[in-house]
Amino acid sequence: MATTTGPEAAGSEQANSDEQTAEAERVGGVLEPTDRREIISWFAYDCGSSPVAYTIVTFWALLITEYGRYEAAGNPAGIEWREHNKDGNICTGTCSGVPCGQHPWSSTAKKQLKPEGMSSDCTWFPSDNTLPHTGIDYSATVIYCNLVTQLGCGLFLVCFGSLGDFGYMRYRGLVLGWLFFSLPPIAVVFVNDTSLYWISALGYAVTIVAIVTAQQMFDSYLPLLAKAHMRTRAAGAHTQWTPAVAVTSAPSGQLTASLAASTVVVAAGLVPEGVFENGLVSKGVLEDGLVPEGVLEDGLSVAERVDRTRQSVAGELAFGAASIGFAALLVVTLFQLAMVSVVDDRLLALRLCVLVAGVWAFVFSAAGLSGLRTRPGIAFETTTSLQAKASMLSRLGFHRLWLSTRILYKHHPEMGKLLIGHLLSSITIATVISSFTVFVQRELNATATDIIMILIIAGFISLVSTASMTPAVKRFSPRTLRLVFVTFQCITTAWPLWAALGMHQKWEMFALVSVGGLINPCIFPMTRTIFQQILPHGYEAALFSLLGVCSVGFSWIGSLTMAALLSATGSMRLGFLAIMSFVLLSLVFYVWFDFDKAQEDRRKIEAGGELEDSEFEELRTGTSKL
């Protein structure tokens, strides 16, 4: 074989360099490289928002429920003291020298002072659970709030969630989310009249919508950071080897070190098996002296290496964010414990607990925003009228979400199976989490101190669980990751069953949180990890919006089921049994999901082909046909 030298070699080298650049852009996309500061900032944003998210469904939900309980206690039926829970035996004591177990609402009861001679296991409950002038069970206040906010979140994500692909919408969504999930918790400290429970409930609803909006945009950063990560870019920067040069004078088993690093020198038949330039290629003797295009040291192509590295990075980022979020939750919970320990007024202590989370979110999420790149998408034309702009954006968002659904149906059915399973599972999990505080307060009269203990237990166990899972997930093959994910989903069926049939003693609420803390915190990071591994580049905001809709857009079904059964039966236990059916049905779709086929579908979409010049092209380019 003749040796290539001079201008011909230079031209060949330049051509191969151009091909390598094109391949890197096709595989990894043209993205501004990320750095350690941006990744830390991404973590910092979640560090700020996570404690607020947990405070909403715990302290704030308990605060609104307590407001309702105090208002219900003002009904003519008064209150009654019972052992352990609202269905326990009526306690007897002495009220002003007269035996009592049930008596009218009074300032003595409002201060939570037990009658004389009453057991320490006794606590008070309203005899009539309805809010004055409404006929609504006081426990249902938070459930109805959840129902309205989940409907609102779903509508918002349908209309606006996929717009993160345009302009600076992704970053602006994070900014708006930060303002509205940090300021209402700070303002709630001033709502100190129990009759104004509706104002606190309104702030509760606004904060939930803000958290969901911010989470949607936060999640859409994950695939971008995974692709732009230093390790992913390094994996895509490997040389695609050019034809080797035969050197007949090379001694057996040796290579010519003076030649350029981009050239593999092979003396046909003289190079021992597995020994190539710098040890970079480890497989095979090439009889014709040519190294196959794209083959690297472990036998992977450039595209395969980038995929594998991106999967590893995404898993680390997803679980890293979860671990940091739980660590932040533990720190904030300690501050909240101080509030509960120092402040005697139960309602004021709860308001201060919410305030602490709001201040924490304001500081840390702001720090995260300062280091995140805007990573703008394609610009689009808008009108100057605010009303016209809002109308255009909502139509565009709904249109893109509809196209996202259609592209899954026609070209990516495996992602569709994953999302349907996630939708059904989220109905159960979201309803259990959002209703748990109300349930244990109603059934067991859980106090702020109990909630503190629940958060400490949940935060610590969740931190250990996610931190332990992080190094494991990045080593999981797609098949192993799917198996672990489905196993965890199977275990979650126990939570609503336990709530429905158990929960008669306070220790049970701590036990349920302890067991759930090992499993539940890993489910959504695993969902993120799987989802981004099958997510075609260029469709991040559009398809993550669809994930967001599936996460919260249909959770109202669980809240509606819970509220309807509570109104009909006066018990939340039947509601938990009913919502268990959704997670059971989700297992069918998770088992049906084929991870390998999903990744194959993703690569086909990224390659273009039949999607070019189709109705789906605008999802990638950001050009609307409206």
XYZ file of C-alpha atoms in Angstrom:
626
model
C 0.000 0.000 0.000
C 1.381 3.424 -0.934
C 2.127 6.059 1.665
C 0.019 9.249 1.420
C 2.023 12.422 1.901
C 2.088 16.132 1.027
C -0.990 18.126 -0.085
C -3.089 15.021 -0.613
C -2.584 13.981 3.006
C -3.356 17.502 4.223
C -6.544 17.592 2.159
C -7.584 14.195 3.438
C -6.899 15.251 7.010
C -9.003 18.415 6.593
C -11.858 16.448 5.035
C -11.839 14.004 7.916
C -11.792 16.896 10.398
C -14.882 18.373 8.715
C -16.615 14.996 8.816
C -15.756 14.635 12.497
C -17.224 18.066 13.288
C -20.401 17.243 11.384
C -20.742 13.942 13.222
C -20.208 15.616 16.601
C -22.912 18.173 15.805
C -25.303 15.448 14.655
C -24.732 13.338 17.743
C -24.420 15.897 20.477
C -26.027 18.971 18.993
C -24.505 22.453 18.765
C -24.664 23.633 22.354
C -22.727 26.165 24.358
C -20.476 24.100 26.652
C -21.488 24.029 30.281
C -19.080 24.357 33.193
C -18.917 23.601 36.881
C -20.450 26.974 37.838
C -23.570 26.421 35.749
C -24.064 22.895 37.084
C -23.699 24.125 40.683
C -26.185 26.908 39.900
C -28.653 24.357 38.522
C -28.321 22.412 41.768
C -28.666 25.636 43.813
C -31.985 26.474 42.166
C -33.390 23.090 43.175
C -31.802 23.484 46.598
C -33.981 26.562 47.053
C -37.219 25.215 45.603
C -37.282 21.710 47.130
C -37.904 22.773 50.773
C -40.772 25.006 49.616
C -42.363 22.125 47.722
C -42.323 19.940 50.840
C -43.392 22.797 53.107
C -46.476 23.384 50.959
C -47.801 19.844 51.388
C -46.872 19.690 55.079
C -46.784 22.868 57.168
C -48.864 25.011 54.845
C -51.456 22.276 54.338
C -51.517 21.768 58.112
C -51.881 25.521 58.671
C -54.922 25.766 56.369
C -56.423 22.631 57.924
C -55.874 24.047 61.405
C -57.546 27.296 60.392
C -60.496 25.253 59.162
C -60.552 23.151 62.321
C -60.699 26.241 64.523
C -63.496 27.651 62.393
C -65.451 24.358 62.489
C -65.051 24.255 66.253
C -67.114 27.457 66.392
C -70.253 25.585 65.284
C -73.016 25.194 67.917
C -72.083 21.514 68.413
C -68.772 22.596 69.915
C -65.850 20.210 70.328
C -65.185 16.829 71.851
C -62.119 15.214 73.374
C -61.232 11.739 72.108
C -58.450 9.212 72.596
C -55.782 9.030 69.859
C -57.999 9.838 66.853
C -61.371 11.265 65.891
C -63.024 7.831 66.118
C -61.488 7.012 69.511
C -63.292 6.774 72.833
C -64.661 10.017 74.253
C -62.448 11.289 77.049
C -63.887 12.557 80.296
C -62.543 15.222 82.559
C -63.696 18.100 84.717
C -64.771 21.412 83.209
C -65.398 24.047 85.861
C -66.115 21.309 88.395
C -68.521 19.429 86.073
C -67.629 16.161 84.242
C -67.289 16.813 80.525
C -66.350 15.092 77.301
C -68.087 17.324 74.818
C -68.593 21.025 75.363
C -69.000 24.310 73.434
C -66.091 26.077 71.784
C -64.306 28.301 74.262
C -61.102 30.221 74.690
C -59.903 27.387 76.925
C -60.237 24.897 74.074
C -58.721 27.344 71.594
C -55.606 27.454 73.754
C -55.669 23.649 73.649
C -55.907 23.287 77.417
C -57.310 19.932 78.422
C -60.013 19.700 81.085
C -58.728 18.586 84.459
C -58.120 14.887 85.004
C -58.086 14.013 81.295
C -55.611 11.477 79.854
C -52.601 12.751 77.908
C -53.742 10.564 74.989
C -56.806 12.753 74.505
C -57.095 15.580 71.991
C -59.959 17.741 70.753
C -61.910 17.499 67.503
C -64.843 19.559 66.212
C -68.118 17.768 66.784
C -69.367 19.255 63.530
C -66.633 19.075 60.844
C -68.212 21.586 58.456
C -66.990 25.125 57.938
C -69.560 27.739 59.053
C -71.938 28.926 56.311
C -70.441 26.573 53.682
C -71.344 23.004 54.594
C -67.854 21.912 53.442
C -65.812 19.558 55.609
C -62.871 21.560 56.966
C -60.465 18.791 55.923
C -61.623 19.167 52.323
C -60.304 22.739 52.083
C -56.803 21.623 51.173
C -58.116 18.819 48.967
C -60.197 21.293 46.966
C -57.166 23.595 46.779
C -55.168 20.708 45.361
C -57.928 19.960 42.879
C -58.079 23.555 41.605
C -54.309 24.020 41.447
C -53.751 20.710 39.687
C -56.339 21.672 37.087
C -54.656 25.061 36.755
C -51.207 23.506 36.446
C -52.417 21.137 33.760
C -54.032 23.958 31.786
C -50.934 26.124 32.142
C -48.599 23.379 30.975
C -50.852 22.529 28.049
C -50.938 26.149 26.866
C -47.485 27.424 27.790
C -45.249 24.558 28.951
C -43.701 23.750 25.562
C -42.720 27.375 24.881
C -39.359 26.831 26.559
C -38.004 26.061 23.078
C -38.487 29.710 22.097
C -36.372 32.743 22.885
C -35.592 33.119 26.570
C -38.794 31.464 27.784
C -36.981 28.617 29.551
C -34.928 30.963 31.715
C -37.776 33.434 32.208
C -39.965 30.594 33.412
C -37.416 29.884 36.131
C -37.345 33.576 37.124
C -41.142 33.877 37.333
C -41.362 30.592 39.200
C -38.776 31.812 41.713
C -40.720 35.012 42.426
C -44.059 33.290 42.921
C -42.875 30.294 44.954
C -40.774 32.406 47.330
C -42.849 35.565 47.944
C -46.285 34.063 48.905
C -44.745 31.905 51.685
C -43.122 35.050 53.052
C -46.414 36.975 52.908
C -48.476 34.258 54.624
C -46.960 35.119 58.009
C -49.218 38.175 58.081
C -52.461 36.165 57.669
C -53.215 35.566 61.362
C -57.026 35.512 61.437
C -58.450 31.989 61.104
C -61.501 33.339 59.252
C -59.104 34.424 56.478
C -58.149 30.828 55.747
C -59.184 31.434 52.134
C -56.369 33.983 51.685
C -53.835 31.461 52.927
C -55.411 28.878 50.610
C -55.053 31.292 47.668
C -51.349 31.778 48.406
C -51.026 27.995 48.705
C -52.522 27.576 45.224
C -50.344 30.272 43.626
C -47.203 28.744 45.100
C -48.034 25.268 43.799
C -48.573 26.593 40.258
C -45.266 28.485 40.486
C -43.413 25.390 41.701
C -44.801 23.296 38.849
C -43.952 25.970 36.274
C -40.425 26.300 37.567
C -40.009 22.512 37.735
C -41.035 22.217 34.098
C -38.375 24.679 32.975
C -35.835 23.252 35.435
C -36.318 19.755 34.018
C -35.927 21.008 30.443
C -32.403 22.130 31.361
C -31.410 18.544 32.233
C -30.948 17.146 28.700
C -29.209 20.363 27.615
C -26.728 20.179 30.485
C -26.190 16.463 29.897
C -25.381 17.087 26.222
C -23.228 20.150 26.928
C -21.412 18.513 29.855
C -17.635 18.336 29.731
C -17.582 14.531 29.733
C -20.182 14.234 26.977
C -18.331 16.664 24.745
C -15.057 14.872 25.429
C -16.679 11.587 24.388
C -17.805 13.147 21.108
C -14.392 14.688 20.470
C -12.628 11.358 19.792
C -11.008 11.167 16.386
C -12.760 9.227 13.656
C -9.723 7.349 12.406
C -8.499 7.857 8.869
C -7.179 5.049 6.659
C -3.933 3.717 8.046
C -0.590 4.081 6.364
C 1.358 0.887 5.661
C 4.999 1.149 6.769
C 6.935 -1.867 5.590
C 10.010 -0.870 7.565
C 8.213 -0.933 10.912
C 9.551 -3.686 13.190
C 7.121 -6.393 14.141
C 4.792 -5.230 16.914
C 5.902 -1.575 16.750
C 4.376 1.616 15.348
C 5.921 4.743 13.903
C 5.640 7.291 16.723
C 6.721 10.248 14.560
C 3.482 10.306 12.542
C 0.515 12.499 13.461
C -1.726 11.319 16.294
C -4.718 11.253 13.967
C -3.141 8.546 11.838
C -3.100 4.907 12.855
C -0.046 3.193 11.456
C -0.505 -0.446 10.632
C 2.050 -2.659 8.989
C -0.263 -5.312 7.666
C 0.266 -8.558 9.495
C 2.986 -7.123 11.768
C 0.905 -5.440 14.492
C -0.013 -7.826 17.311
C -3.732 -8.211 18.017
C -5.123 -5.387 20.159
C -1.987 -3.183 19.937
C -2.590 0.049 18.015
C -1.357 3.605 18.259
C -1.245 4.683 21.946
C -3.374 1.640 22.767
C -6.465 3.521 21.603
C -7.957 0.671 19.608
C -8.076 -2.606 21.442
C -9.752 -5.034 19.085
C -8.616 -7.000 16.089
C -5.865 -7.214 13.489
C -6.764 -5.332 10.332
C -5.539 -7.300 7.351
C -5.994 -4.408 4.933
C -4.413 -1.819 7.231
C -7.625 0.186 7.650
C -9.276 1.099 10.945
C -13.094 1.116 10.677
C -14.568 4.606 10.790
C -15.815 5.615 14.234
C -14.378 2.618 16.130
C -12.830 3.561 19.483
C -10.906 1.710 22.178
C -13.928 -0.127 23.585
C -15.454 -0.995 20.241
C -18.120 1.730 20.452
C -18.924 4.194 17.723
C -18.795 7.924 18.408
C -22.599 8.044 18.631
C -22.715 5.075 21.024
C -20.009 6.550 23.224
C -21.787 9.912 23.383
C -25.089 8.198 24.204
C -23.561 6.153 26.995
C -21.729 9.129 28.478
C -24.807 11.326 28.258
C -26.864 8.671 30.057
C -24.309 8.504 32.845
C -24.137 12.286 33.187
C -27.924 12.690 33.163
C -28.320 10.069 35.880
C -25.733 11.795 38.046
C -27.374 15.199 37.538
C -30.918 13.963 38.212
C -30.022 12.072 41.378
C -27.539 14.753 42.435
C -30.278 17.380 42.320
C -32.580 15.123 44.344
C -29.889 14.458 46.973
C -29.063 18.142 47.340
C -32.768 18.939 47.553
C -33.222 16.513 50.441
C -30.113 17.844 52.179
C -31.588 21.346 51.921
C -34.885 20.008 53.258
C -33.114 18.663 56.351
C -31.436 22.007 57.023
C -34.670 23.954 56.595
C -36.515 21.445 58.779
C -34.068 22.129 61.609
C -34.890 25.839 61.376
C -38.588 24.948 61.391
C -38.039 22.747 64.431
C -36.588 25.771 66.213
C -39.722 27.773 65.339
C -42.028 25.082 66.712
C -39.917 24.648 69.855
C -39.619 28.337 70.701
C -43.070 29.661 69.747
C -45.981 28.607 71.959
C -48.726 29.811 69.609
C -49.364 26.806 67.355
C -50.701 28.794 64.411
C -47.931 31.394 64.564
C -45.343 28.587 64.668
C -46.831 27.094 61.498
C -46.759 30.467 59.727
C -43.118 30.927 60.712
C -42.297 27.477 59.351
C -43.739 28.513 55.994
C -41.843 31.813 56.177
C -38.516 30.039 56.720
C -38.990 27.985 53.546
C -39.923 31.108 51.572
C -36.827 33.032 52.666
C -34.614 30.031 51.938
C -36.089 29.715 48.447
C -35.693 33.413 47.744
C -31.967 33.348 48.588
C -30.800 30.034 47.127
C -32.867 29.957 43.954
C -31.783 33.539 43.234
C -28.173 32.393 43.575
C -28.920 29.564 41.149
C -30.415 31.946 38.592
C -27.298 34.096 38.681
C -25.144 31.259 37.321
C -27.502 29.571 34.860
C -27.085 30.385 31.185
C -30.223 31.527 29.402
C -29.645 28.960 26.616
C -32.145 30.672 24.303
C -34.138 28.852 21.677
C -35.341 30.031 18.290
C -36.765 33.566 18.255
C -40.353 34.086 17.189
C -42.417 37.069 16.193
C -45.071 38.376 18.570
C -47.493 41.255 18.511
C -47.205 44.265 20.779
C -50.652 43.790 22.358
C -50.425 41.882 25.637
C -53.818 40.225 25.095
C -52.963 39.238 21.533
C -49.567 37.965 22.650
C -51.089 35.811 25.407
C -53.656 34.409 22.969
C -50.997 33.639 20.373
C -48.712 31.984 22.936
C -51.476 29.812 24.354
C -52.563 28.661 20.873
C -48.965 28.016 19.935
C -48.335 26.088 23.158
C -51.443 23.934 22.746
C -50.603 23.349 19.090
C -47.064 22.222 19.937
C -48.320 19.953 22.714
C -50.745 18.354 20.262
C -47.904 17.832 17.786
C -45.765 16.349 20.578
C -48.515 13.833 21.309
C -48.852 12.958 17.621
C -45.106 12.494 17.108
C -45.084 9.960 19.951
C -48.031 8.116 18.461
C -46.473 7.944 14.992
C -42.715 7.795 15.621
C -41.972 7.222 19.316
C -44.629 4.871 20.778
C -42.372 3.559 23.542
C -42.080 7.050 25.039
C -45.873 7.176 24.865
C -46.111 4.019 26.984
C -43.707 5.480 29.541
C -45.706 8.709 29.762
C -49.063 6.954 30.128
C -47.637 4.851 32.956
C -46.165 7.978 34.538
C -49.512 9.771 34.243
C -51.404 7.000 36.032
C -48.748 6.519 38.683
C -48.579 10.279 39.344
C -52.305 10.414 40.075
C -51.821 8.007 42.986
C -48.490 9.295 44.287
C -49.407 13.001 44.056
C -52.738 12.427 45.815
C -51.156 10.401 48.622
C -48.477 13.044 49.196
C -50.792 16.054 48.983
C -53.476 14.454 51.195
C -51.217 12.803 53.764
C -50.860 15.794 56.105
C -54.600 16.478 56.061
C -55.284 12.793 56.655
C -53.001 12.387 59.672
C -54.240 15.666 61.154
C -57.854 14.592 60.720
C -57.412 10.991 61.850
C -54.620 11.306 64.415
C -54.573 15.045 65.203
C -50.971 15.372 64.007
C -49.246 18.474 65.365
C -46.516 20.719 63.989
C -44.014 18.714 66.022
C -45.249 15.528 64.367
C -44.805 17.125 60.946
C -41.267 18.153 61.916
C -40.479 14.554 62.798
C -42.026 13.345 59.547
C -39.888 15.770 57.533
C -36.697 14.900 59.394
C -37.313 11.182 58.897
C -38.308 11.634 55.259
C -35.458 14.033 54.499
C -32.741 11.887 56.072
C -33.893 8.575 54.614
C -34.526 10.162 51.201
C -31.061 11.723 51.204
C -29.450 8.378 52.010
C -31.590 6.631 49.410
C -30.884 9.029 46.518
C -27.203 9.435 47.419
C -26.778 5.655 47.476
C -28.606 5.258 44.189
C -26.577 7.920 42.330
C -23.399 5.880 41.723
C -25.469 2.791 40.938
C -27.733 4.400 38.338
C -24.882 5.616 36.149
C -23.665 2.003 35.863
C -27.077 0.523 35.128
C -27.740 -0.771 31.663
C -31.082 0.299 30.184
C -32.541 -3.106 31.005
C -31.382 -2.966 34.644
C -32.581 0.613 35.085
C -36.020 -0.338 33.772
C -36.185 -3.389 36.078
C -35.310 -1.363 39.189
C -37.759 1.355 38.152
C -40.665 -1.077 37.687
C -39.845 -2.791 40.997
C -39.987 0.515 42.848
C -43.299 1.338 41.181
C -44.727 -1.989 42.346
C -43.799 -1.188 45.944
C -45.647 2.149 45.842
C -48.972 0.306 45.718
C -48.518 -0.314 49.458
C -48.829 3.370 50.454
C -52.529 3.992 49.719
C -53.375 0.500 50.997
C -51.649 1.218 54.311
C -53.438 4.574 54.645
C -56.799 2.956 53.937
C -56.518 -0.040 56.259
C -54.060 1.177 58.880
C -53.208 4.521 60.481
C -54.886 3.988 63.846
C -51.826 4.887 65.943
C -49.396 7.782 65.510
C -46.364 5.522 65.142
C -47.810 4.290 61.840
C -47.482 7.669 60.136
C -43.779 7.714 60.986
C -43.355 4.115 59.835
C -45.045 4.790 56.486
C -42.833 7.810 55.854
C -39.727 5.797 56.782
C -40.474 3.009 54.314
C -41.714 5.403 51.634
C -38.573 7.517 51.981
C -36.503 4.619 50.676
C -38.508 4.262 47.479
C -40.470 7.327 46.387
C -37.600 9.864 46.192
C -35.843 7.674 43.616
C -38.827 7.287 41.301
C -38.952 10.736 39.720
C -35.144 11.005 39.231
C -35.279 7.603 37.536
C -38.165 8.828 35.395
C -36.094 11.878 34.437
C -33.092 9.695 33.688
C -35.034 7.285 31.487
C -36.937 10.080 29.790
C -33.881 12.113 28.819
C -32.187 8.980 27.467
C -35.024 8.487 24.992
C -35.580 12.219 24.341
C -34.606 13.337 20.813
C -32.309 16.342 20.729
C -34.130 19.499 19.650
C -37.442 18.535 21.260
C -36.490 19.178 24.912
C -39.044 21.787 25.999
C -41.862 20.349 23.889
C -41.540 16.808 25.242
C -40.601 17.821 28.791
C -43.802 19.873 28.741
C -45.649 16.688 27.895
C -43.886 14.993 30.817
C -44.990 17.878 33.045
C -48.590 17.532 31.901
C -48.461 13.823 32.676
C -46.876 14.541 36.089
C -49.429 17.050 37.398
C -51.959 17.765 34.675
C -54.134 14.797 35.616
C -53.428 14.644 39.356
C -56.728 16.455 39.882
C -58.452 13.149 39.147
C -57.068 11.736 42.398
C -57.988 14.866 44.377
C -61.478 14.862 42.862
C -61.914 11.193 43.765
C -60.728 11.868 47.315
C -62.978 14.923 47.734
C -66.037 13.128 46.332
C -65.642 10.112 48.613
C -64.921 12.328 51.623
C -68.117 14.291 50.974
C -70.135 11.126 50.406
C -68.824 9.001 53.279
C -67.125 11.391 55.683
C -63.960 9.262 55.435
C -60.730 9.648 53.483
C -59.883 5.952 53.741
C -62.115 4.871 50.863
C -60.489 7.587 48.763
C -57.061 6.008 49.264
C -58.410 2.621 48.195
C -59.908 4.151 45.072
C -56.755 5.951 43.941
C -54.681 2.793 44.371
C -56.277 1.533 41.152
C -54.354 4.098 39.097
C -50.892 2.944 40.172
C -51.924 -0.675 39.611
C -52.951 0.173 36.049
C -49.684 2.060 35.467
C -47.715 -1.154 36.013
C -49.205 -2.580 32.809
C -47.664 0.228 30.740
C -44.317 0.142 32.574
C -43.966 -3.591 31.949
C -44.952 -3.044 28.311
C -42.320 -0.315 27.845
C -39.282 -1.392 25.751
C -36.226 0.718 26.679
C -34.004 -0.499 23.834
C -36.695 0.135 21.215
C -37.268 3.611 22.684
C -33.594 4.515 22.234
C -33.679 3.203 18.694
C -36.731 5.388 17.950
C -34.906 8.385 19.416
C -31.928 7.893 17.119
C -34.205 7.650 14.083
C -35.910 10.933 14.975
C -32.573 12.654 15.550
C -31.303 11.447 12.187
C -34.146 13.324 10.478
C -35.197 11.355 7.423
C -38.950 11.071 7.192
C -39.516 13.876 9.740
C -37.855 16.468 7.515
C -40.372 18.833 5.905
C -43.186 17.145 7.883
C -45.667 18.744 10.271
C -43.334 17.812 13.147
C -40.392 19.810 11.839
C -41.614 22.937 13.607
C -41.151 21.195 16.962
C -37.449 21.061 16.205
C -36.959 24.374 14.446
C -39.335 26.474 16.526
C -41.182 27.707 13.420
C -44.912 27.859 14.024
C -47.421 27.225 11.282
C -50.139 29.141 13.111
